[in-house]
């Protein structure tokens, strides 16, 4: 079973003003000059999706949102729908990030509804899962993560483009990373669930690792079994760092 092309996605989180477009342009120029093995995407805050999509159009670097609402429109002050992201030029969307699960009480069922909305709007969802430090210490990592995968991916994604990102909560923004064995153990467990849910397609979809990925550890992480790319926070904000990760893929 051939794996799909790896994906390196940058999650800018709530960072980025007009000036930051220059970093993205530098990434795109390098990617155009030397096309990497991986697909590359940048997910800026919603305010920059349209400008980034215009700036990067035709370069091969894709643009994604960081969240969307499950409904396509309506009286939901402050929210953004999947259709709006597509309309602004996005082709992907991060869903169920732990910062949203923890900060906004997003449940697996809500994330699944958002993933369905992404599919409806022709966006490729990157669905995030991951255990907290307490859950890992209690020996519950595989239960938690496989439960999140089962609950957060609607059946409608069968045969459609999507990715799962394993992001241990304790590794995000901390400089800590799991051991190679820990990453492989979780990715293999996710793969098993995906294959059970989606058959051959589930056996091939990229499973990204996220949490303190940087140029110095990217090569080692990206070579691990069943690691099909990376979801990168802090190190995606500077072109030089992000390119170091892209080149390691
Ligand atoms: P850091 O790369 O800053 O640890 O963030 C990871 C992350 O949350 C990406 O979604």
Coordinates of N, CA and C and ligand atoms in Angstrom, one line a residue, residues 9-11 13 94 97-99 128 167 171-176 210-214 231-236, ligand 1:
X9 N 2.6 21.1 7.3 CA 1.7 22.2 7.4 C 2.1 23.1 8.6
X10 N 2.1 24.4 8.3 CA 2.5 25.4 9.3 C 1.2 25.9 10.0
X11 N 1.1 25.9 11.3 CA 0.0 26.5 12.0 C 0.4 27.8 12.7
X13 N -1.3 29.8 14.3 CA -2.1 30.1 15.5 C -2.5 31.6 15.4
X94 N -7.4 23.1 9.6 CA -7.1 22.4 10.9 C -8.3 22.3 11.7
X97 N -7.9 21.2 17.1 CA -6.6 21.4 17.7 C -6.8 21.4 19.2
X98 N -5.9 20.9 20.0 CA -6.0 20.8 21.4 C -6.3 22.2 22.1
X99 N -5.8 23.3 21.4 CA -6.1 24.6 22.0 C -7.5 24.9 21.9
X128 N -6.9 17.0 14.5 CA -5.9 16.9 15.5 C -6.4 16.0 16.7
X167 N -0.8 15.2 18.0 CA -0.1 16.3 18.8 C -0.3 16.1 20.3
X171 N 3.6 18.3 24.4 CA 4.7 18.6 23.6 C 4.5 19.9 22.8
X172 N 3.3 20.5 22.9 CA 3.1 21.7 22.1 C 3.7 22.9 22.8
X173 N 4.6 23.6 22.0 CA 5.1 24.8 22.5 C 6.0 24.7 23.7
X174 N 6.4 23.4 24.1 CA 7.2 23.2 25.3 C 8.7 22.9 25.0
X175 N 9.0 22.5 23.7 CA 10.3 22.1 23.4 C 10.5 20.6 23.8
X176 N 9.5 20.0 24.4 CA 9.6 18.5 24.7 C 9.0 17.8 23.5
X210 N 2.8 16.5 15.4 CA 3.0 17.9 15.8 C 3.3 18.0 17.2
X211 N 4.1 19.0 17.5 CA 4.6 19.3 18.9 C 6.1 19.5 19.0
X212 N 6.5 20.8 19.0 CA 7.9 21.1 19.1 C 8.8 20.5 18.0
X213 N 8.2 20.5 16.8 CA 9.0 20.1 15.6 C 9.8 21.3 15.2
X214 N 11.1 21.1 15.0 CA 12.0 22.1 14.5 C 13.0 21.5 13.5
X231 N 2.8 18.9 11.6 CA 2.1 20.1 11.8 C 2.9 20.9 12.8
X232 N 3.3 22.1 12.3 CA 4.4 22.9 12.9 C 3.8 24.2 13.4
X233 N 4.0 24.5 14.7 CA 3.6 25.7 15.2 C 4.7 26.8 15.1
X234 N 5.3 27.0 16.3 CA 6.3 28.1 16.4 C 7.3 28.2 15.3
X235 N 7.8 27.0 14.9 CA 8.9 27.0 13.8 C 8.4 27.2 12.4
X236 N 7.0 27.4 12.3 CA 6.5 27.8 10.9 C 6.5 29.3 10.7
Ligands
LIG1 P1 4.7 24.0 18.3 O1 5.3 23.5 17.0 O2 4.9 25.4 18.6 O3 5.0 23.1 19.5 O4 3.1 23.8 18.1 C1 2.6 22.6 17.6 C2 1.2 22.8 17.2 O5 0.3 23.0 18.1 C3 0.8 22.8 15.8 O6 -0.6 22.8 15.6

